[in-house]
Short mmCIF file of C-alpha atoms and ligand atoms in Angstrom, two decimals:
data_model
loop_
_atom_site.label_atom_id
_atom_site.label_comp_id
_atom_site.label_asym_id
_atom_site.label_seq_id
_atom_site.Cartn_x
_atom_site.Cartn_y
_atom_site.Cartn_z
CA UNK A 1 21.06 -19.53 -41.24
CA UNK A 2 18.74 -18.14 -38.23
CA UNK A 3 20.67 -18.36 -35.23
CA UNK A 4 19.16 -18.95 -31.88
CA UNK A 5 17.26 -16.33 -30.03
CA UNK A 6 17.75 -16.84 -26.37
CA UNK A 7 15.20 -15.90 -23.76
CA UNK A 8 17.25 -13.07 -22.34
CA UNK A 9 21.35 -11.98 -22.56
CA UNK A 10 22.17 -9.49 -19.93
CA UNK A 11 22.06 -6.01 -20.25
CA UNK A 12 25.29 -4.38 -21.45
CA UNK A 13 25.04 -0.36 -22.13
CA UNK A 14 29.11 -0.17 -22.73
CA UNK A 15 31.08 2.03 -20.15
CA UNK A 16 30.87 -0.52 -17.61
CA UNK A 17 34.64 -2.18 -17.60
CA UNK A 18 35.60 1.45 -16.99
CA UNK A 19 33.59 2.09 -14.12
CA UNK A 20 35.26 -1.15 -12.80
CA UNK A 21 38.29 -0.52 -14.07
CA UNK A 22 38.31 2.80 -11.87
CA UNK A 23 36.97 0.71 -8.77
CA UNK A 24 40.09 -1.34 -8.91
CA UNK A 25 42.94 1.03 -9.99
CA UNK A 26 41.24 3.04 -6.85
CA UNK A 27 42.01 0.22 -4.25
CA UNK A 28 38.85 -0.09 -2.31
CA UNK A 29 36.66 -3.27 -3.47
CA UNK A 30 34.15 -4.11 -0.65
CA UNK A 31 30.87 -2.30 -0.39
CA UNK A 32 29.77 1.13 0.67
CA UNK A 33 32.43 2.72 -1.53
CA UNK A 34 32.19 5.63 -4.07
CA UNK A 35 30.29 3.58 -6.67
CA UNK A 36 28.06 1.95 -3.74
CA UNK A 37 27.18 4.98 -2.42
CA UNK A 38 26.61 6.53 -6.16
CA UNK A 39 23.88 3.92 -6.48
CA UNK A 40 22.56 4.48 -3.05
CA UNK A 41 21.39 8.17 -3.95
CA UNK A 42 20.34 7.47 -7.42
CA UNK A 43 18.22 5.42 -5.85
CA UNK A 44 17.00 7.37 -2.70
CA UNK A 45 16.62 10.57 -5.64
CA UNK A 46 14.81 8.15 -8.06
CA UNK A 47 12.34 6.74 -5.43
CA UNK A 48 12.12 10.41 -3.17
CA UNK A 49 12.71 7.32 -0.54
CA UNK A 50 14.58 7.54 2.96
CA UNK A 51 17.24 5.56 2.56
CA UNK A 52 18.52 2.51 -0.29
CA UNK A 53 20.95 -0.16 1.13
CA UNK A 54 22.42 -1.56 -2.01
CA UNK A 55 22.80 -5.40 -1.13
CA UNK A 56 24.14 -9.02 -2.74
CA UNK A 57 20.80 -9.54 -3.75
CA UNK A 58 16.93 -8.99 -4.08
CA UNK A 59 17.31 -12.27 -1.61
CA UNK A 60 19.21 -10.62 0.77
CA UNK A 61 17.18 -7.50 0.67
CA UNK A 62 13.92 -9.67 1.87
CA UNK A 63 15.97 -11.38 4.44
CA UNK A 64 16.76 -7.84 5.90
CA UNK A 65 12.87 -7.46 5.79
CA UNK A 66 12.35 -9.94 7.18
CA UNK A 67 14.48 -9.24 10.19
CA UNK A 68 13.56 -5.92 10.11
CA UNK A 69 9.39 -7.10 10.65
CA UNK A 70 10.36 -9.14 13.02
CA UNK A 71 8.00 -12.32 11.45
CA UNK A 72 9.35 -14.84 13.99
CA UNK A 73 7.52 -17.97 14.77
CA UNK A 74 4.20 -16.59 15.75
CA UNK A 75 3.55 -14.68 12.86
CA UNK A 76 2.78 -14.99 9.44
CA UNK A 77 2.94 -13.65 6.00
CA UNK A 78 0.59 -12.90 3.44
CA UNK A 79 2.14 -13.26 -0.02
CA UNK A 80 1.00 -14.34 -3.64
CA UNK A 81 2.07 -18.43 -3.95
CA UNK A 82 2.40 -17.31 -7.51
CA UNK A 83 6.32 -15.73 -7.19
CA UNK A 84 9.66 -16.65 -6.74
CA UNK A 85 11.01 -18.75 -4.26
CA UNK A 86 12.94 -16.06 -1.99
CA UNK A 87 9.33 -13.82 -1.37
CA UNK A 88 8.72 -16.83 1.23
CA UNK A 89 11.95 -17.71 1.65
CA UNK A 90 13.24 -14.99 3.59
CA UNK A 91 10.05 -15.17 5.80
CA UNK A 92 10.24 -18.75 6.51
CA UNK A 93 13.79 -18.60 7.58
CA UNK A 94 12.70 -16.54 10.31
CA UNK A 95 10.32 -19.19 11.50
CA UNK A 96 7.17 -17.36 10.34
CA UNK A 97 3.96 -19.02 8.82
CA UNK A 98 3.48 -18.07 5.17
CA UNK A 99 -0.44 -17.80 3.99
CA UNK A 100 -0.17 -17.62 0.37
CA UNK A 101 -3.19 -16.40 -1.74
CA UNK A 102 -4.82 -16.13 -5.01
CA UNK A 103 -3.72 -13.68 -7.75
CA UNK A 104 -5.60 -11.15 -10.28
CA UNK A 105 -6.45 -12.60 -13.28
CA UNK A 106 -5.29 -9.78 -15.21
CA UNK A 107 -2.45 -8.63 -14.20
CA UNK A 108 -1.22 -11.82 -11.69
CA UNK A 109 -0.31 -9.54 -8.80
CA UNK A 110 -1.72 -10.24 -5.76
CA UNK A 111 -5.57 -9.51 -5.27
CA UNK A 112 -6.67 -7.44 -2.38
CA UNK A 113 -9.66 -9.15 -1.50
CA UNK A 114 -8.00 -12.49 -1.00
CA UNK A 115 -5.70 -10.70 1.49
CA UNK A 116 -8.58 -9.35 3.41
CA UNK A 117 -9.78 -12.67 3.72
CA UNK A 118 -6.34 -14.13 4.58
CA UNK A 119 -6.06 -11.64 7.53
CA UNK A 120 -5.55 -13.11 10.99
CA UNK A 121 -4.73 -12.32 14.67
CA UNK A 122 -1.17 -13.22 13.56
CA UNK A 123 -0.92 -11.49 10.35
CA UNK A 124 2.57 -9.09 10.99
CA UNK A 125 2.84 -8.20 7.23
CA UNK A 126 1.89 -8.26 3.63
CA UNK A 127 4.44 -8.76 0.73
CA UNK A 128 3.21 -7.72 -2.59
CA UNK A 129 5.32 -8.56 -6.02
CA UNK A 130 4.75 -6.42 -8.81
CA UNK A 131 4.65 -8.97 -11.37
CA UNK A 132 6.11 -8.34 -14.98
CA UNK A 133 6.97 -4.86 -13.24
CA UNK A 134 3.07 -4.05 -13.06
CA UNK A 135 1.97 -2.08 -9.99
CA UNK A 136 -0.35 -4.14 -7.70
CA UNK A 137 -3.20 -1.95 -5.97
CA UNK A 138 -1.21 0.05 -3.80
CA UNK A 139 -4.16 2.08 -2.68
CA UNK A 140 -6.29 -0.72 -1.22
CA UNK A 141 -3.05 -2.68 0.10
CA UNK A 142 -2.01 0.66 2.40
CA UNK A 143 -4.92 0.94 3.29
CA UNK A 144 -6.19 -2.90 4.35
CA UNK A 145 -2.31 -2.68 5.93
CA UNK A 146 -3.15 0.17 8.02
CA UNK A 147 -6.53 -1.00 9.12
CA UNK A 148 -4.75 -3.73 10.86
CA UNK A 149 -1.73 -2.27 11.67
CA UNK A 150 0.33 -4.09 9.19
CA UNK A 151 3.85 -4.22 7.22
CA UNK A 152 4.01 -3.87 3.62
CA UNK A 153 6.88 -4.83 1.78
CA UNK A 154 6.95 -4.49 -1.88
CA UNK A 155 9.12 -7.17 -3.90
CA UNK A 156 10.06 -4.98 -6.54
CA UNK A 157 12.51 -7.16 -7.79
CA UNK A 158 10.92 -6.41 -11.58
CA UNK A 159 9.74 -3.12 -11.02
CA UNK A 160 12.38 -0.66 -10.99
CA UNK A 161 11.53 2.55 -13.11
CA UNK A 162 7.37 1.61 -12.94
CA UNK A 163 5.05 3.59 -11.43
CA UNK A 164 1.56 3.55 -9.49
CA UNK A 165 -0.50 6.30 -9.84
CA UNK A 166 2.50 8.13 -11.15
CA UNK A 167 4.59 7.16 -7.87
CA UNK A 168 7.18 5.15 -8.11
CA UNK A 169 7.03 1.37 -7.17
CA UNK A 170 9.15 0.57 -4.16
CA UNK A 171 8.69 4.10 -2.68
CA UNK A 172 4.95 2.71 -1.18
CA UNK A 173 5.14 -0.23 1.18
CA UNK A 174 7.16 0.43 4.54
CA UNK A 175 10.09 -1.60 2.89
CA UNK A 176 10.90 -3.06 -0.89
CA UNK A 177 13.51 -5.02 -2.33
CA UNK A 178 14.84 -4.32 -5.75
CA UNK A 179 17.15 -6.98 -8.11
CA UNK A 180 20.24 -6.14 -10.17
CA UNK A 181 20.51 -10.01 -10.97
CA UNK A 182 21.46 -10.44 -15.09
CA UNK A 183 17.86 -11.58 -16.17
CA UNK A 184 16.10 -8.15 -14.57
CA UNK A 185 16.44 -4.62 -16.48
CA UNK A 186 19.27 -3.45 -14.89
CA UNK A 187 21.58 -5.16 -13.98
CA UNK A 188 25.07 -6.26 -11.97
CA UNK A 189 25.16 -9.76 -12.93
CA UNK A 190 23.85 -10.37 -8.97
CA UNK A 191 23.21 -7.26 -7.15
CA UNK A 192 20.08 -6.09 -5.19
CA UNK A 193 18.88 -3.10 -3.17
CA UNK A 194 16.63 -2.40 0.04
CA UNK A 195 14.34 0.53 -0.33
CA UNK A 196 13.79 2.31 3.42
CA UNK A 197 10.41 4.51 3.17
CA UNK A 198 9.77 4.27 7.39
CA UNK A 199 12.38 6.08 9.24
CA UNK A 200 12.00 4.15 12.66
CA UNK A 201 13.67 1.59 10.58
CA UNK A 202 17.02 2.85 9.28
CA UNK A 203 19.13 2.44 12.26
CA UNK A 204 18.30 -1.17 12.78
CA UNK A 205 18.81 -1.96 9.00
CA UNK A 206 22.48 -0.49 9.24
CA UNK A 207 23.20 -2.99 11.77
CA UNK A 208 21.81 -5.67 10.16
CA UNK A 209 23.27 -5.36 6.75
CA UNK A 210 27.03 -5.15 8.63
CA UNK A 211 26.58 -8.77 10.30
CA UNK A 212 24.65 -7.28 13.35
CA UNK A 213 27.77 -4.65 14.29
CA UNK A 214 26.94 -0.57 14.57
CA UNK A 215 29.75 -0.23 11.99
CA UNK A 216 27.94 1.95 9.95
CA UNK A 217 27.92 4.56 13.32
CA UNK A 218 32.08 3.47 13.69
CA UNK A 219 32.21 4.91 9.72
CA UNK A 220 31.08 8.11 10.92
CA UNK A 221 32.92 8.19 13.86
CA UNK A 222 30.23 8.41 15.98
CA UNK A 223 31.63 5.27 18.37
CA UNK A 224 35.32 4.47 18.41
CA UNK A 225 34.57 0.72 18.43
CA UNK A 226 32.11 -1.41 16.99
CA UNK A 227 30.95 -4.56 17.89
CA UNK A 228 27.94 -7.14 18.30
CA UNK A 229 24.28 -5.18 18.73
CA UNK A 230 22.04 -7.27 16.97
CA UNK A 231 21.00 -10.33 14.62
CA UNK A 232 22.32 -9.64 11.37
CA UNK A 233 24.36 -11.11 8.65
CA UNK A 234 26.48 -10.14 5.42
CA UNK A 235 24.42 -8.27 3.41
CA UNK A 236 27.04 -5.68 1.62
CA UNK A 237 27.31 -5.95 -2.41
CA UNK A 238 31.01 -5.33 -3.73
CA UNK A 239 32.09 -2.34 -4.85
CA UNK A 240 33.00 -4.00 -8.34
CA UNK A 241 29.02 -5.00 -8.79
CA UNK A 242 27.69 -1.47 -8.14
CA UNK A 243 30.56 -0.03 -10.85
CA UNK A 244 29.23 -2.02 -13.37
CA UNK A 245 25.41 -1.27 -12.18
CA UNK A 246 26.01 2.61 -11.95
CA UNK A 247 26.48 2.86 -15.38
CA UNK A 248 23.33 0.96 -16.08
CA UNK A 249 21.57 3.30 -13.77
CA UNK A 250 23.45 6.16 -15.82
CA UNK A 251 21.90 5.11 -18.94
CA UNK A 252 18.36 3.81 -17.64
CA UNK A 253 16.38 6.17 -20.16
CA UNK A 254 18.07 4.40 -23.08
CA UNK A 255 17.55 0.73 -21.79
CA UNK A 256 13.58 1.32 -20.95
CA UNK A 257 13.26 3.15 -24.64
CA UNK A 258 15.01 0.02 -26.35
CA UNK A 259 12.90 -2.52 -23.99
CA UNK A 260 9.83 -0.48 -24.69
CA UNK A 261 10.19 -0.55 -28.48
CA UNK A 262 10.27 -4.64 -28.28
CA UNK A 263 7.17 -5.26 -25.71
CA UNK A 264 5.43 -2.85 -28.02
CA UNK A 265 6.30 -4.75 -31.27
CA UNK A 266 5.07 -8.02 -29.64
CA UNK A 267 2.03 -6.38 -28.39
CA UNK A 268 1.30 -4.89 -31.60
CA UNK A 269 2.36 -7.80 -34.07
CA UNK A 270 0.34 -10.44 -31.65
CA UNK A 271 -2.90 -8.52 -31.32
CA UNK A 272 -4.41 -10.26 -34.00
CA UNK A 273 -3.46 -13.56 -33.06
CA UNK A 274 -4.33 -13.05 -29.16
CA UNK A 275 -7.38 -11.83 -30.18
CA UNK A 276 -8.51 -15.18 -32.71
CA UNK A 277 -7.31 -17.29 -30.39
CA UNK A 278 -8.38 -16.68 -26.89
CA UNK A 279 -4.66 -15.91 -25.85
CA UNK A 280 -3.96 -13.21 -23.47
CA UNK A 281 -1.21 -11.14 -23.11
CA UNK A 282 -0.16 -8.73 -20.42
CA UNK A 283 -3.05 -6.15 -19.10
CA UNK A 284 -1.06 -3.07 -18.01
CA UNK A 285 -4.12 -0.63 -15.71
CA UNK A 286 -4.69 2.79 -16.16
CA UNK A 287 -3.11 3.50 -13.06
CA UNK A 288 0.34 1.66 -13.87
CA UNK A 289 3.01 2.54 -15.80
CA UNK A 290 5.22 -0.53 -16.51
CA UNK A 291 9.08 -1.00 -17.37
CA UNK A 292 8.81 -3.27 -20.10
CA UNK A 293 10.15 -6.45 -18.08
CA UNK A 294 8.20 -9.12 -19.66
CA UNK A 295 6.11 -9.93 -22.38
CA UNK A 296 4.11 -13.40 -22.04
CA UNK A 297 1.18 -15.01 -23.32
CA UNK A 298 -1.44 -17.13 -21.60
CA UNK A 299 -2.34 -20.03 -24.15
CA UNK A 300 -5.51 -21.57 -23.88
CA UNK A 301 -3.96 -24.57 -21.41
CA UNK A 302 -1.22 -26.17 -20.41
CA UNK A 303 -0.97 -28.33 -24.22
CA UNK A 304 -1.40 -25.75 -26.19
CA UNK A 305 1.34 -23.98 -24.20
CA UNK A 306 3.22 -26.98 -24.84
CA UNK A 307 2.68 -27.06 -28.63
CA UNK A 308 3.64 -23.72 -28.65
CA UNK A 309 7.25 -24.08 -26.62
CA UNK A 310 8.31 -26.95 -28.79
CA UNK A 311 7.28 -25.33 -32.00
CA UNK A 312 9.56 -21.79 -31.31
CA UNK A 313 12.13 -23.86 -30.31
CA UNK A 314 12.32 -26.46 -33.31
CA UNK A 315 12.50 -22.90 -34.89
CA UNK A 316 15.12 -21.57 -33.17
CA UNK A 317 13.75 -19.92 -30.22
CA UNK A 318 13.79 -19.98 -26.39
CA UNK A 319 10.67 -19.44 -24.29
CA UNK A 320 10.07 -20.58 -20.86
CA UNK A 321 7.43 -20.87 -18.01
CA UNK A 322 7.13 -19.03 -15.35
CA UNK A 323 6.53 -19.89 -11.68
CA UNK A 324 5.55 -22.99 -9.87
CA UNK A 325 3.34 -21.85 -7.26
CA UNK A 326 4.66 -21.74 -4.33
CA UNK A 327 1.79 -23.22 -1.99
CA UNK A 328 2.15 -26.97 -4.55
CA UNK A 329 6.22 -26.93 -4.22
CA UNK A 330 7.70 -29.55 -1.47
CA UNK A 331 8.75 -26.01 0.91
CA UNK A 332 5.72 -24.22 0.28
CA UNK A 333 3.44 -27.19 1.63
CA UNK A 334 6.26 -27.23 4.86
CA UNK A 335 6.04 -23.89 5.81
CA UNK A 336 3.03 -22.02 4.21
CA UNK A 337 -0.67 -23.15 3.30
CA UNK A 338 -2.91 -21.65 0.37
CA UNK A 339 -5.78 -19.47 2.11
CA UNK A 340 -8.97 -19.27 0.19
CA UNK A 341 -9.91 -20.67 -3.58
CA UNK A 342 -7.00 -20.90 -6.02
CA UNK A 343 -8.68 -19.99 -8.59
CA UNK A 344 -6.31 -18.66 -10.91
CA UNK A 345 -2.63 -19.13 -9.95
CA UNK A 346 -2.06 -22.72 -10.87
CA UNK A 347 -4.36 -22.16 -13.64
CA UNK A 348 -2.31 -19.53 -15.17
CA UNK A 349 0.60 -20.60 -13.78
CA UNK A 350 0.69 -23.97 -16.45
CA UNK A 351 -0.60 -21.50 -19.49
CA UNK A 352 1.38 -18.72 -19.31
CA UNK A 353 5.16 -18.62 -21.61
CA UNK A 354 7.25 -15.81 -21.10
CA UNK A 355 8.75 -14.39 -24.76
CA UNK A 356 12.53 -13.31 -25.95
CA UNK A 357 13.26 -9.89 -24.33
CA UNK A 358 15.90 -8.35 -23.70
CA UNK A 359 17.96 -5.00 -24.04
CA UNK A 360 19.52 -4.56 -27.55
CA UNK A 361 17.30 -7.24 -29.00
CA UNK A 362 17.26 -6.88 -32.56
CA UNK A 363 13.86 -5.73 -34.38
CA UNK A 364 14.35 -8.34 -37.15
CA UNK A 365 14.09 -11.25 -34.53
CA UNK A 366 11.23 -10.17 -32.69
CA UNK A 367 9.67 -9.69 -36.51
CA UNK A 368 10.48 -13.48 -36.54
CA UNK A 369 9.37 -14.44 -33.07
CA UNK A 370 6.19 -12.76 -33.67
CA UNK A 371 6.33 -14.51 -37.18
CA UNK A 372 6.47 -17.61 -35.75
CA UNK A 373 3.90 -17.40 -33.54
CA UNK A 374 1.41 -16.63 -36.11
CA UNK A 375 2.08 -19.50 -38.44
CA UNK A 376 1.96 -21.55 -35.18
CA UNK A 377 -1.95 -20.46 -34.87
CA UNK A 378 -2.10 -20.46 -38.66
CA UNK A 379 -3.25 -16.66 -38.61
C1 LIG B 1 14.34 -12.01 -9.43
C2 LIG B 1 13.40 -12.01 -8.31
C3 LIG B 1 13.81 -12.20 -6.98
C4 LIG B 1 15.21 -12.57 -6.60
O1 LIG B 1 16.17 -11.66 -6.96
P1 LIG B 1 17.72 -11.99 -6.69
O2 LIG B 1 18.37 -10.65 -6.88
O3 LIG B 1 18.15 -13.00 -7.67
O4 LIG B 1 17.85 -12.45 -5.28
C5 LIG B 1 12.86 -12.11 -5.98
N1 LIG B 1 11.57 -11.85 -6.26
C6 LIG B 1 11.13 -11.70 -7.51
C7 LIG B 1 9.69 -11.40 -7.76
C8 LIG B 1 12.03 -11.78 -8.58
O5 LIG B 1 11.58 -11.63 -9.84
#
């Protein structure tokens, strides 16, 4: 009797009820406490970054960017349309015009060229996403950014631990935004961080993430009262969520190696079948070093994609799509257009399944996933 292989179960290293169990038996549950703060510099000594603001969310972290860039209603946003909802999201609620463009075959992240092209008088910033947890061309992006005196904020909601050009991803763009929720590496259940790498910036962030106040400066006692300074809202995770994450963080070597070992089976045991069939997997380039997030294959179109889905799960196993793009969904059309040729994102978008992976996951079921997926294309 096979039982079901779901697409993902949250990561669980073991230690974590303790780290919350201390949280609580300590008395001090909102954010910003000795667990909060733990995260904070694992993060800031991970990265080599200014400052990390652990917050409720990757959502929240882009809001703060958002705020933070001040992309109000005469400015816009260049973003991929292929990513989730909250990249544009968090611009839009500021009022600001989204231009969404074309992705990189390969690797799905946003392409450089098509952000060049996207440029305008009004352009304030560019958000890249690191798709799968696969660095997008930092090198050009700085650059094109700093040509025209732009913001870049990395959504590195999948890329914590990856690198670009051995750097790490989040310590490139001006600002990046991290997620803890339970179907990313690490995780808190819900939990996200904002990654600081321009100075100027930290003093307005403090006072956004505490509802607008300057109680971070009442903490240190450098006023004696806070109050009202500036736009901001709640944007403080619990001290219970960064417990349980700390001990993830703790123990990060030991998730990548056991997520590593999986993506590697799946690229190994599919090669042959990828290769007959004219399905692609992930392309990882030279210059990136990825953290084993995802492992997905493009089918030939959106049928065959459909054959496949139905056949792993009459056998037992969950795969699902990815993104809609953003620029076809009822919001995106509202507040965001496509600039240039989409030549790829919806394309890709309706042939690409995402695969069972997830920490722990036992090497006997991706033997049968990948098992599956053979006798599906008969290799
Ligand atoms: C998961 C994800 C988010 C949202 O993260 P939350 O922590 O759930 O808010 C944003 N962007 C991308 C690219 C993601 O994968």
């Amino acid at each position: 009797m096979i039982q079901l292989i779901p697409f993902n179960r949250p990561c669980v290293v073991g230690g974590e009820e303790e780290y919350m169990q201390e949280a609580i038996s300590r008395g001090k549950l909102s954010g910003k406490g000795p667990f909060g703060k733990k995260c904070s510099r694992w993060l800031e000594d991970q990265l080599g970054c200014e400052r990390a603001f652990m917050t409720p969310s990757c959502t929240a972290a882009l809001e703060m960017a958002a705020l933070l860039t001040e992309a109000g209603p005469e400015g816009e946003v260049i973003m991929p349309s292929y990513t989730f909802v909250s990249t544009a999201n968090a611009f839009a609620l500021r009022g600001a015009a989204i231009r969404f463009v074309d992705v990189d075959e390969k690797t799905l992240n946003i392409d450089p060229e098509q952000i060049k092209q996207a440029i305008t008088r009004r352009t304030k910033a560019i958000v890249v996403v690191h798709y799968a947890g696969v660095a997008c061309e930092m090198d050009e992006i700085m650059k094109l950014a700093e040509e025209h005196g732009l913001w870049v904020i990395e959504d590195a909601a999948q890329a914590l631990t990856s690198t670009y050009k051995g750097r790490p991803l989040g310590a490139i763009g001006h600002l990046s935004a991290f997620s803890f929720h339970e179907t990313k590496n690490y995780t808190c259940g819900e939990g996200g961080a904002l990654i600081i790498n321009h100075a100027p910036l930290i003093e307005r962030a403090e006072m956004i993430q505490e509802k607008g106040t300057n109680r971070a400066q009442f903490s240190r006692g450098m006023v004696d009262k806070y109050s009202w300074r500036d736009l901001g809202s709640s944007y403080v995770i619990s001290e219970l969520n960064t417990a349980y994450l700390y001990r993830q963080l703790q123990n990060i070597g030991q998730i990548n190696k056991d997520r590593k070992k999986t993506w590697k089976a799946y690229a190994e045991g599919l090669e042959h079948v990828m290769a007959l069939n004219n399905v692609e997997g992930p392309h990882i380039p030279d210059e990136a070093e990825h953290n084993a997030h995802m492992f997905y294959l493009k089918c030939r179109n959106h049928n065959e994609r459909a054959e496949l889905m139905d056949y792993l799960k009459k056998n037992d196993i969950v795969s699902v799509p990815h993104y809609v793009p953003l620029h076809s969904s009822h919001a995106g059309k509202k507040y965001g257009v496509f600039a240039g040729e989409d030549l790829y994102t919806t394309k890709d978008s309706e042939r690409l399944v995402r695969l069972p992976l997830y920490y722990g996951m036992l090497e006997e079921d991706v033997r049968y996933v990948v098992k599956q997926i053979q006798l599906f294309y008969q290799v």
